[in-house]
């Protein structure tokens, strides 16, 4: 079922969902299931599976270092199929512009269709670590709105080689990213919102936001998006702070602000166990307020660890 159908079916009740990251190549998929298992009691209607950008690895060969570009966490579509089968839940593979040609994207979408995956999250991806700015793959997309257009084309039977008339066309529900504190490269929030609107105009069905720690930023973002005519569901993305280092790391990576009260509470902690407790409590308060405001879904970034998400969900759902 589509994410938007789950939202409609819920009739105003806030749903619970979360995102998982594929294991590193060669690592055990059981670890992923072990993190999903404790969250299934909160009945997520869908689970997102991220796609990672490729990265450089150095392989030693006869005393020389050979530099290779490798995708260290492959398997997004396979994991989506396996979670769907194992837990009888819908899954949302993240589809990236970065590192993929249009053909490769088309093959991935065809696989999704054959596997009965009805939702995809269309994203540009970040620049690779050695790049200052994002560079598309040769023959790939530069911005997420182009990717949305390609996905939408396929739902109309329009493939790269030709238009195909078939009875059972893929009918993807398309999610895109939104940024309550603006995307780090955008010159202003208004500019970023216009680009978000382009993604919706191209065919996006819903929006999931970047993490934020101040609900005011989310509420203002939703208000401004609606004023611009963006009328698709906007799902808040949340992450509980887990270690002291997050105070510097999260603003650095995502260009987001931390509220003063949260900074003070984390700084007073003597151990990361205490930080984790502060993070969980903060996230519970955020979740309760958002739920009260009637958000369609509370979407959690699990980052491979489910215990703190479980603690939050237990208090909220
Ligand atoms: P876009 O919408 O293309 O926007 C990128 C930037 O370009 C913005 O600053 C925007 O304002 C600007 N822009 C957009 N269109 C145009 C245009 N036509 N002309 C000029 N400027 C334009 N990353 C991963 O690698 N894997 C994941 O699985 C993943 N999952 C994510 C899930 C969520 C919910 C979110 C919020 C982010 C996720 N990301 C993921 C990170 C995301 O890939 C990065 O934030 C990336 O830098 C931007 O992606 P986007 O889809 O928002 O890009």
mmCIF file of C-alpha atoms and ligand atoms in Angstrom:
data_model
loop_
_atom_site.group_PDB
_atom_site.id
_atom_site.type_symbol
_atom_site.label_atom_id
_atom_site.label_comp_id
_atom_site.label_asym_id
_atom_site.label_seq_id
_atom_site.Cartn_x
_atom_site.Cartn_y
_atom_site.Cartn_z
ATOM 1 C CA UNK A 1 0.000 0.000 0.000
ATOM 2 C CA UNK A 2 1.119 3.553 -0.633
ATOM 3 C CA UNK A 3 2.318 5.809 2.203
ATOM 4 C CA UNK A 4 -0.413 8.308 1.298
ATOM 5 C CA UNK A 5 -3.047 5.537 1.481
ATOM 6 C CA UNK A 6 -1.796 4.550 4.939
ATOM 7 C CA UNK A 7 -2.168 8.184 6.008
ATOM 8 C CA UNK A 8 -5.688 8.422 4.582
ATOM 9 C CA UNK A 9 -6.681 5.116 6.158
ATOM 10 C CA UNK A 10 -5.441 6.282 9.576
ATOM 11 C CA UNK A 11 -8.124 9.013 9.485
ATOM 12 C CA UNK A 12 -6.142 11.612 11.398
ATOM 13 C CA UNK A 13 -4.387 9.227 13.808
ATOM 14 C CA UNK A 14 -0.612 9.787 13.909
ATOM 15 C CA UNK A 15 1.333 6.789 12.611
ATOM 16 C CA UNK A 16 4.769 5.534 13.651
ATOM 17 C CA UNK A 17 7.527 4.820 11.119
ATOM 18 C CA UNK A 18 11.282 4.670 11.016
ATOM 19 C CA UNK A 19 14.311 4.489 8.757
ATOM 20 C CA UNK A 20 17.039 1.836 8.729
ATOM 21 C CA UNK A 21 20.458 1.754 7.122
ATOM 22 C CA UNK A 22 21.704 -1.336 5.209
ATOM 23 C CA UNK A 23 24.577 -3.174 6.917
ATOM 24 C CA UNK A 24 28.123 -2.743 5.648
ATOM 25 C CA UNK A 25 29.059 -5.154 2.894
ATOM 26 C CA UNK A 26 30.005 -8.503 4.456
ATOM 27 C CA UNK A 27 28.280 -7.787 7.810
ATOM 28 C CA UNK A 28 25.331 -9.759 9.118
ATOM 29 C CA UNK A 29 21.789 -8.737 8.108
ATOM 30 C CA UNK A 30 20.544 -10.321 11.354
ATOM 31 C CA UNK A 31 21.820 -7.203 13.205
ATOM 32 C CA UNK A 32 19.376 -5.166 11.146
ATOM 33 C CA UNK A 33 16.472 -7.487 11.984
ATOM 34 C CA UNK A 34 17.492 -7.406 15.668
ATOM 35 C CA UNK A 35 16.989 -3.639 15.557
ATOM 36 C CA UNK A 36 13.701 -3.830 13.677
ATOM 37 C CA UNK A 37 12.146 -6.565 15.880
ATOM 38 C CA UNK A 38 11.649 -4.417 19.024
ATOM 39 C CA UNK A 39 9.959 -1.656 16.990
ATOM 40 C CA UNK A 40 7.349 -3.825 15.281
ATOM 41 C CA UNK A 41 5.010 -3.716 18.307
ATOM 42 C CA UNK A 42 4.326 -0.038 17.382
ATOM 43 C CA UNK A 43 2.886 -1.252 14.061
ATOM 44 C CA UNK A 44 4.773 0.860 11.531
ATOM 45 C CA UNK A 45 2.828 0.854 8.243
ATOM 46 C CA UNK A 46 6.090 1.438 6.382
ATOM 47 C CA UNK A 47 9.845 1.313 6.970
ATOM 48 C CA UNK A 48 12.385 3.335 4.972
ATOM 49 C CA UNK A 49 15.706 1.853 3.851
ATOM 50 C CA UNK A 50 18.449 4.333 2.978
ATOM 51 C CA UNK A 51 20.840 4.201 0.041
ATOM 52 C CA UNK A 52 24.465 5.173 0.636
ATOM 53 C CA UNK A 53 26.730 7.130 -1.635
ATOM 54 C CA UNK A 54 29.819 5.399 -2.928
ATOM 55 C CA UNK A 55 33.104 6.133 -1.177
ATOM 56 C CA UNK A 56 36.819 5.711 -1.757
ATOM 57 C CA UNK A 57 38.524 2.689 -0.232
ATOM 58 C CA UNK A 58 42.234 1.952 -0.397
ATOM 59 C CA UNK A 59 43.261 -1.646 -1.105
ATOM 60 C CA UNK A 60 46.882 -2.665 -0.573
ATOM 61 C CA UNK A 61 48.331 -4.522 -3.560
ATOM 62 C CA UNK A 62 52.003 -5.527 -3.663
ATOM 63 C CA UNK A 63 53.016 -2.617 -1.441
ATOM 64 C CA UNK A 64 50.947 -0.060 -3.370
ATOM 65 C CA UNK A 65 47.630 1.458 -2.375
ATOM 66 C CA UNK A 66 44.956 0.986 -5.007
ATOM 67 C CA UNK A 67 42.125 3.544 -4.759
ATOM 68 C CA UNK A 68 38.683 2.173 -5.583
ATOM 69 C CA UNK A 69 35.214 3.689 -5.522
ATOM 70 C CA UNK A 70 32.947 1.314 -3.632
ATOM 71 C CA UNK A 71 29.378 1.378 -2.348
ATOM 72 C CA UNK A 72 29.919 0.006 1.154
ATOM 73 C CA UNK A 73 26.247 -0.451 2.061
ATOM 74 C CA UNK A 74 24.560 -1.884 -1.027
ATOM 75 C CA UNK A 75 21.362 -3.902 -1.046
ATOM 76 C CA UNK A 76 18.650 -1.292 -0.452
ATOM 77 C CA UNK A 77 16.054 -2.894 -2.741
ATOM 78 C CA UNK A 78 16.925 -6.426 -1.581
ATOM 79 C CA UNK A 79 16.565 -5.372 2.055
ATOM 80 C CA UNK A 80 13.228 -3.685 1.271
ATOM 81 C CA UNK A 81 11.964 -6.913 -0.292
ATOM 82 C CA UNK A 82 13.242 -8.977 2.609
ATOM 83 C CA UNK A 83 11.697 -6.694 5.291
ATOM 84 C CA UNK A 84 8.413 -6.610 3.359
ATOM 85 C CA UNK A 85 8.350 -10.391 3.211
ATOM 86 C CA UNK A 86 9.534 -11.024 6.786
ATOM 87 C CA UNK A 87 7.352 -8.470 8.592
ATOM 88 C CA UNK A 88 4.452 -8.003 6.132
ATOM 89 C CA UNK A 89 5.051 -4.257 6.149
ATOM 90 C CA UNK A 90 5.467 -1.752 3.314
ATOM 91 C CA UNK A 91 8.959 -0.548 2.612
ATOM 92 C CA UNK A 92 10.357 2.618 1.052
ATOM 93 C CA UNK A 93 13.709 2.331 -0.723
ATOM 94 C CA UNK A 94 15.634 5.594 -1.025
ATOM 95 C CA UNK A 95 16.565 6.294 -4.643
ATOM 96 C CA UNK A 96 19.501 8.640 -5.188
ATOM 97 C CA UNK A 97 20.631 10.844 -8.067
ATOM 98 C CA UNK A 98 24.249 10.690 -6.849
ATOM 99 C CA UNK A 99 26.292 7.826 -8.285
ATOM 100 C CA UNK A 100 23.535 6.468 -10.527
ATOM 101 C CA UNK A 101 22.858 6.867 -14.234
ATOM 102 C CA UNK A 102 19.268 7.264 -15.421
ATOM 103 C CA UNK A 103 19.441 3.686 -16.768
ATOM 104 C CA UNK A 104 20.544 2.281 -13.411
ATOM 105 C CA UNK A 105 17.713 4.190 -11.736
ATOM 106 C CA UNK A 106 15.262 2.740 -14.232
ATOM 107 C CA UNK A 107 16.503 -0.813 -13.544
ATOM 108 C CA UNK A 108 16.099 -0.237 -9.787
ATOM 109 C CA UNK A 109 12.544 1.016 -10.282
ATOM 110 C CA UNK A 110 11.686 -1.973 -12.489
ATOM 111 C CA UNK A 111 12.992 -4.266 -9.708
ATOM 112 C CA UNK A 112 10.831 -2.402 -7.181
ATOM 113 C CA UNK A 113 7.765 -2.872 -9.366
ATOM 114 C CA UNK A 114 8.390 -6.616 -9.757
ATOM 115 C CA UNK A 115 8.848 -6.929 -5.983
ATOM 116 C CA UNK A 116 5.572 -5.154 -5.226
ATOM 117 C CA UNK A 117 7.299 -2.122 -3.680
ATOM 118 C CA UNK A 118 4.909 0.798 -4.186
ATOM 119 C CA UNK A 119 6.760 3.651 -2.481
ATOM 120 C CA UNK A 120 10.093 5.294 -3.208
ATOM 121 C CA UNK A 121 11.872 8.243 -1.637
ATOM 122 C CA UNK A 122 13.528 10.412 -4.334
ATOM 123 C CA UNK A 123 16.701 12.149 -3.157
ATOM 124 C CA UNK A 124 19.669 13.866 -4.683
ATOM 125 C CA UNK A 125 22.246 12.534 -2.218
ATOM 126 C CA UNK A 126 25.141 14.517 -0.769
ATOM 127 C CA UNK A 127 28.469 15.295 -2.350
ATOM 128 C CA UNK A 128 31.043 12.530 -1.922
ATOM 129 C CA UNK A 129 33.518 13.116 0.912
ATOM 130 C CA UNK A 130 36.292 14.395 -1.363
ATOM 131 C CA UNK A 131 33.960 16.733 -3.298
ATOM 132 C CA UNK A 132 33.156 20.275 -2.269
ATOM 133 C CA UNK A 133 29.878 20.289 -4.187
ATOM 134 C CA UNK A 134 27.552 17.579 -5.426
ATOM 135 C CA UNK A 135 28.480 16.237 -8.867
ATOM 136 C CA UNK A 136 26.007 14.069 -10.777
ATOM 137 C CA UNK A 137 27.090 10.782 -12.350
ATOM 138 C CA UNK A 138 27.615 10.984 -16.101
ATOM 139 C CA UNK A 139 24.118 10.417 -17.433
ATOM 140 C CA UNK A 140 22.599 10.916 -13.973
ATOM 141 C CA UNK A 141 20.340 13.569 -12.467
ATOM 142 C CA UNK A 142 21.565 16.811 -10.898
ATOM 143 C CA UNK A 143 18.535 17.555 -8.694
ATOM 144 C CA UNK A 144 15.863 15.456 -7.038
ATOM 145 C CA UNK A 145 13.040 17.070 -9.060
ATOM 146 C CA UNK A 146 14.515 15.488 -12.230
ATOM 147 C CA UNK A 147 14.497 12.109 -10.492
ATOM 148 C CA UNK A 148 10.878 12.621 -9.421
ATOM 149 C CA UNK A 149 10.038 13.352 -13.067
ATOM 150 C CA UNK A 150 11.724 10.110 -14.203
ATOM 151 C CA UNK A 151 9.807 8.079 -11.598
ATOM 152 C CA UNK A 152 6.557 9.793 -12.567
ATOM 153 C CA UNK A 153 7.272 9.083 -16.265
ATOM 154 C CA UNK A 154 7.580 5.375 -15.499
ATOM 155 C CA UNK A 155 4.170 5.415 -13.826
ATOM 156 C CA UNK A 156 2.867 6.634 -17.221
ATOM 157 C CA UNK A 157 4.707 3.845 -19.043
ATOM 158 C CA UNK A 158 7.368 6.249 -20.315
ATOM 159 C CA UNK A 159 10.748 4.484 -20.145
ATOM 160 C CA UNK A 160 14.083 5.792 -21.398
ATOM 161 C CA UNK A 161 13.940 3.772 -24.604
ATOM 162 C CA UNK A 162 10.253 4.142 -25.428
ATOM 163 C CA UNK A 163 6.713 4.488 -24.127
ATOM 164 C CA UNK A 164 5.224 1.114 -23.242
ATOM 165 C CA UNK A 165 1.491 0.535 -23.091
ATOM 166 C CA UNK A 166 0.806 -2.108 -20.438
ATOM 167 C CA UNK A 167 -2.128 -2.917 -18.181
ATOM 168 C CA UNK A 168 -0.158 -3.116 -14.951
ATOM 169 C CA UNK A 169 2.038 -0.013 -14.917
ATOM 170 C CA UNK A 170 4.108 0.745 -11.817
ATOM 171 C CA UNK A 171 2.243 3.279 -9.682
ATOM 172 C CA UNK A 172 4.819 4.615 -7.262
ATOM 173 C CA UNK A 173 3.992 6.885 -4.373
ATOM 174 C CA UNK A 174 6.918 9.310 -4.275
ATOM 175 C CA UNK A 175 8.402 10.886 -1.150
ATOM 176 C CA UNK A 176 10.884 13.786 -1.185
ATOM 177 C CA UNK A 177 13.013 15.551 1.430
ATOM 178 C CA UNK A 178 12.120 18.881 3.058
ATOM 179 C CA UNK A 179 14.269 21.037 5.324
ATOM 180 C CA UNK A 180 12.604 23.067 8.122
ATOM 181 C CA UNK A 181 15.916 24.912 8.654
ATOM 182 C CA UNK A 182 16.634 24.995 4.872
ATOM 183 C CA UNK A 183 18.988 22.737 2.963
ATOM 184 C CA UNK A 184 22.625 23.553 3.696
ATOM 185 C CA UNK A 185 23.322 24.698 0.115
ATOM 186 C CA UNK A 186 20.176 26.794 -0.313
ATOM 187 C CA UNK A 187 20.685 30.577 -0.166
ATOM 188 C CA UNK A 188 17.423 31.054 1.781
ATOM 189 C CA UNK A 189 14.478 29.081 3.162
ATOM 190 C CA UNK A 190 12.179 30.702 0.602
ATOM 191 C CA UNK A 191 14.447 29.583 -2.230
ATOM 192 C CA UNK A 192 14.553 26.063 -0.815
ATOM 193 C CA UNK A 193 10.761 26.008 -0.452
ATOM 194 C CA UNK A 194 10.382 26.984 -4.115
ATOM 195 C CA UNK A 195 12.624 24.046 -5.034
ATOM 196 C CA UNK A 196 10.516 21.824 -2.779
ATOM 197 C CA UNK A 197 7.442 23.028 -4.628
ATOM 198 C CA UNK A 198 9.117 22.048 -7.926
ATOM 199 C CA UNK A 199 9.517 18.507 -6.563
ATOM 200 C CA UNK A 200 5.826 18.402 -5.650
ATOM 201 C CA UNK A 201 4.844 19.867 -9.040
ATOM 202 C CA UNK A 202 6.962 17.158 -10.683
ATOM 203 C CA UNK A 203 4.884 14.497 -8.912
ATOM 204 C CA UNK A 204 6.014 14.050 -5.287
ATOM 205 C CA UNK A 205 3.185 12.734 -3.101
ATOM 206 C CA UNK A 206 4.570 13.467 0.356
ATOM 207 C CA UNK A 207 7.490 15.102 2.152
ATOM 208 C CA UNK A 208 9.680 13.793 4.987
ATOM 209 C CA UNK A 209 11.717 16.424 6.803
ATOM 210 C CA UNK A 210 15.279 16.545 7.911
ATOM 211 C CA UNK A 211 15.660 16.093 11.675
ATOM 212 C CA UNK A 212 15.032 19.151 13.866
ATOM 213 C CA UNK A 213 15.060 19.708 17.611
ATOM 214 C CA UNK A 214 12.791 22.729 17.871
ATOM 215 C CA UNK A 215 9.193 22.042 16.859
ATOM 216 C CA UNK A 216 8.646 25.752 16.191
ATOM 217 C CA UNK A 217 10.891 25.414 13.130
ATOM 218 C CA UNK A 218 8.732 22.559 11.829
ATOM 219 C CA UNK A 219 5.432 24.355 12.417
ATOM 220 C CA UNK A 220 6.723 27.512 10.674
ATOM 221 C CA UNK A 221 8.034 25.417 7.782
ATOM 222 C CA UNK A 222 4.659 23.689 7.322
ATOM 223 C CA UNK A 223 2.861 27.040 7.441
ATOM 224 C CA UNK A 224 5.153 28.568 4.813
ATOM 225 C CA UNK A 225 4.951 25.482 2.608
ATOM 226 C CA UNK A 226 1.131 25.550 2.758
ATOM 227 C CA UNK A 227 1.084 29.288 2.011
ATOM 228 C CA UNK A 228 3.069 28.497 -1.134
ATOM 229 C CA UNK A 229 0.487 25.943 -2.232
ATOM 230 C CA UNK A 230 2.304 22.769 -1.128
ATOM 231 C CA UNK A 231 -0.582 20.557 -0.096
ATOM 232 C CA UNK A 232 0.932 17.087 0.234
ATOM 233 C CA UNK A 233 1.417 15.478 3.692
ATOM 234 C CA UNK A 234 4.536 16.699 5.530
ATOM 235 C CA UNK A 235 6.032 14.072 7.833
ATOM 236 C CA UNK A 236 8.433 15.237 10.564
ATOM 237 C CA UNK A 237 11.730 13.341 10.856
ATOM 238 C CA UNK A 238 13.063 12.971 14.404
ATOM 239 C CA UNK A 239 16.193 11.673 16.050
ATOM 240 C CA UNK A 240 16.957 11.393 19.765
ATOM 241 C CA UNK A 241 20.399 12.715 20.673
ATOM 242 C CA UNK A 242 22.468 9.794 21.969
ATOM 243 C CA UNK A 243 25.986 11.046 22.705
ATOM 244 C CA UNK A 244 27.537 14.371 23.742
ATOM 245 C CA UNK A 245 29.373 14.615 20.422
ATOM 246 C CA UNK A 246 26.009 15.024 18.644
ATOM 247 C CA UNK A 247 25.927 18.623 19.920
ATOM 248 C CA UNK A 248 28.668 19.487 17.433
ATOM 249 C CA UNK A 249 28.248 16.709 14.868
ATOM 250 C CA UNK A 250 24.573 17.139 13.963
ATOM 251 C CA UNK A 251 24.760 20.919 13.379
ATOM 252 C CA UNK A 252 27.963 20.421 11.370
ATOM 253 C CA UNK A 253 26.562 17.691 9.115
ATOM 254 C CA UNK A 254 22.961 18.877 8.756
ATOM 255 C CA UNK A 255 23.287 22.643 9.408
ATOM 256 C CA UNK A 256 20.588 22.574 12.062
ATOM 257 C CA UNK A 257 20.279 24.555 15.297
ATOM 258 C CA UNK A 258 20.012 23.079 18.766
ATOM 259 C CA UNK A 259 17.717 24.797 21.289
ATOM 260 C CA UNK A 260 19.557 26.352 24.268
ATOM 261 C CA UNK A 261 17.632 24.239 26.816
ATOM 262 C CA UNK A 262 18.700 21.044 25.061
ATOM 263 C CA UNK A 263 22.345 22.170 24.834
ATOM 264 C CA UNK A 264 22.365 23.018 28.565
ATOM 265 C CA UNK A 265 20.788 19.699 29.532
ATOM 266 C CA UNK A 266 23.283 17.706 27.436
ATOM 267 C CA UNK A 267 26.262 19.708 28.721
ATOM 268 C CA UNK A 268 25.294 18.958 32.319
ATOM 269 C CA UNK A 269 25.446 15.209 31.647
ATOM 270 C CA UNK A 270 28.432 13.344 33.062
ATOM 271 C CA UNK A 271 28.074 10.200 30.963
ATOM 272 C CA UNK A 272 26.656 9.279 27.560
ATOM 273 C CA UNK A 273 24.070 7.179 29.394
ATOM 274 C CA UNK A 274 22.751 10.415 30.891
ATOM 275 C CA UNK A 275 22.917 12.112 27.465
ATOM 276 C CA UNK A 276 20.892 9.293 25.984
ATOM 277 C CA UNK A 277 18.231 9.808 28.662
ATOM 278 C CA UNK A 278 18.111 13.558 27.960
ATOM 279 C CA UNK A 279 17.859 12.818 24.211
ATOM 280 C CA UNK A 280 15.010 10.359 24.711
ATOM 281 C CA UNK A 281 13.095 12.730 26.995
ATOM 282 C CA UNK A 282 13.539 15.637 24.570
ATOM 283 C CA UNK A 283 12.356 13.481 21.676
ATOM 284 C CA UNK A 284 9.323 12.309 23.675
ATOM 285 C CA UNK A 285 8.309 15.923 24.334
ATOM 286 C CA UNK A 286 8.801 16.812 20.664
ATOM 287 C CA UNK A 287 6.827 13.752 19.541
ATOM 288 C CA UNK A 288 3.937 14.398 21.940
ATOM 289 C CA UNK A 289 3.592 18.017 20.812
ATOM 290 C CA UNK A 290 3.747 17.048 17.118
ATOM 291 C CA UNK A 291 1.200 14.285 17.652
ATOM 292 C CA UNK A 292 -1.055 16.730 19.472
ATOM 293 C CA UNK A 293 -0.755 19.047 16.462
ATOM 294 C CA UNK A 294 -2.013 16.203 14.250
ATOM 295 C CA UNK A 295 1.040 15.330 12.134
ATOM 296 C CA UNK A 296 0.265 12.324 9.887
ATOM 297 C CA UNK A 297 3.315 10.255 10.860
ATOM 298 C CA UNK A 298 6.216 10.516 13.307
ATOM 299 C CA UNK A 299 9.233 9.224 11.394
ATOM 300 C CA UNK A 300 12.359 8.304 13.365
ATOM 301 C CA UNK A 301 15.948 8.101 12.169
ATOM 302 C CA UNK A 302 17.108 4.917 13.896
ATOM 303 C CA UNK A 303 20.674 4.953 12.519
ATOM 304 C CA UNK A 304 20.997 1.269 13.321
ATOM 305 C CA UNK A 305 20.025 1.587 17.000
ATOM 306 C CA UNK A 306 16.467 0.859 18.038
ATOM 307 C CA UNK A 307 16.634 1.006 21.852
ATOM 308 C CA UNK A 308 16.216 4.793 22.151
ATOM 309 C CA UNK A 309 13.504 4.839 19.432
ATOM 310 C CA UNK A 310 11.697 2.115 21.366
ATOM 311 C CA UNK A 311 11.904 4.180 24.559
ATOM 312 C CA UNK A 312 10.392 7.171 22.717
ATOM 313 C CA UNK A 313 7.696 5.144 20.940
ATOM 314 C CA UNK A 314 6.681 3.431 24.202
ATOM 315 C CA UNK A 315 5.931 6.839 25.710
ATOM 316 C CA UNK A 316 4.160 8.270 22.657
ATOM 317 C CA UNK A 317 2.214 5.437 20.938
HETATM 318 P P1 LIG B 1 17.357 18.538 -3.949
HETATM 319 O O1 LIG B 1 15.902 18.646 -3.734
HETATM 320 O O2 LIG B 1 17.848 18.295 -5.335
HETATM 321 O O3 LIG B 1 18.014 19.883 -3.386
HETATM 322 C C1 LIG B 1 19.415 20.017 -3.209
HETATM 323 C C2 LIG B 1 19.800 21.482 -3.169
HETATM 324 O O4 LIG B 1 19.670 22.065 -4.469
HETATM 325 C C3 LIG B 1 18.920 22.365 -2.275
HETATM 326 O O5 LIG B 1 19.760 23.341 -1.718
HETATM 327 C C4 LIG B 1 17.901 22.958 -3.204
HETATM 328 O O6 LIG B 1 17.434 24.214 -2.736
HETATM 329 C C5 LIG B 1 18.700 23.102 -4.487
HETATM 330 N N1 LIG B 1 17.933 22.866 -5.714
HETATM 331 C C6 LIG B 1 16.976 21.929 -5.917
HETATM 332 N N2 LIG B 1 16.546 21.972 -7.199
HETATM 333 C C7 LIG B 1 17.272 22.937 -7.814
HETATM 334 C C8 LIG B 1 17.300 23.450 -9.144
HETATM 335 N N3 LIG B 1 16.498 22.985 -10.101
HETATM 336 N N4 LIG B 1 18.187 24.458 -9.426
HETATM 337 C C9 LIG B 1 18.999 24.952 -8.466
HETATM 338 N N5 LIG B 1 19.004 24.499 -7.187
HETATM 339 C C10 LIG B 1 18.151 23.512 -6.868
HETATM 340 N N6 LIG B 1 21.117 10.958 1.511
HETATM 341 C C11 LIG B 1 21.614 9.781 1.074
HETATM 342 O O7 LIG B 1 22.736 9.764 0.528
HETATM 343 N N7 LIG B 1 20.919 8.610 1.221
HETATM 344 C C12 LIG B 1 19.694 8.569 1.786
HETATM 345 O O8 LIG B 1 19.093 7.500 1.886
HETATM 346 C C13 LIG B 1 19.127 9.787 2.273
HETATM 347 N N8 LIG B 1 17.912 9.822 2.862
HETATM 348 C C14 LIG B 1 17.372 11.017 3.263
HETATM 349 C C15 LIG B 1 16.083 11.053 3.833
HETATM 350 C C16 LIG B 1 15.530 12.253 4.265
HETATM 351 C C17 LIG B 1 14.149 12.273 4.849
HETATM 352 C C18 LIG B 1 16.277 13.468 4.134
HETATM 353 C C19 LIG B 1 15.704 14.767 4.628
HETATM 354 C C20 LIG B 1 17.543 13.451 3.576
HETATM 355 C C21 LIG B 1 18.106 12.243 3.124
HETATM 356 N N9 LIG B 1 19.370 12.189 2.541
HETATM 357 C C22 LIG B 1 19.885 10.991 2.104
HETATM 358 C C23 LIG B 1 20.184 13.404 2.419
HETATM 359 C C24 LIG B 1 19.961 14.126 1.076
HETATM 360 O O9 LIG B 1 20.396 13.302 0.002
HETATM 361 C C25 LIG B 1 20.778 15.415 1.121
HETATM 362 O O10 LIG B 1 20.220 16.297 2.062
HETATM 363 C C26 LIG B 1 21.042 16.100 -0.206
HETATM 364 O O11 LIG B 1 22.072 17.043 -0.007
HETATM 365 C C27 LIG B 1 19.856 16.840 -0.801
HETATM 366 O O12 LIG B 1 18.916 15.978 -1.269
HETATM 367 P P2 LIG B 1 17.498 16.513 -1.826
HETATM 368 O O13 LIG B 1 16.808 15.346 -2.373
HETATM 369 O O14 LIG B 1 16.810 17.333 -0.816
HETATM 370 O O15 LIG B 1 18.031 17.443 -3.036
#
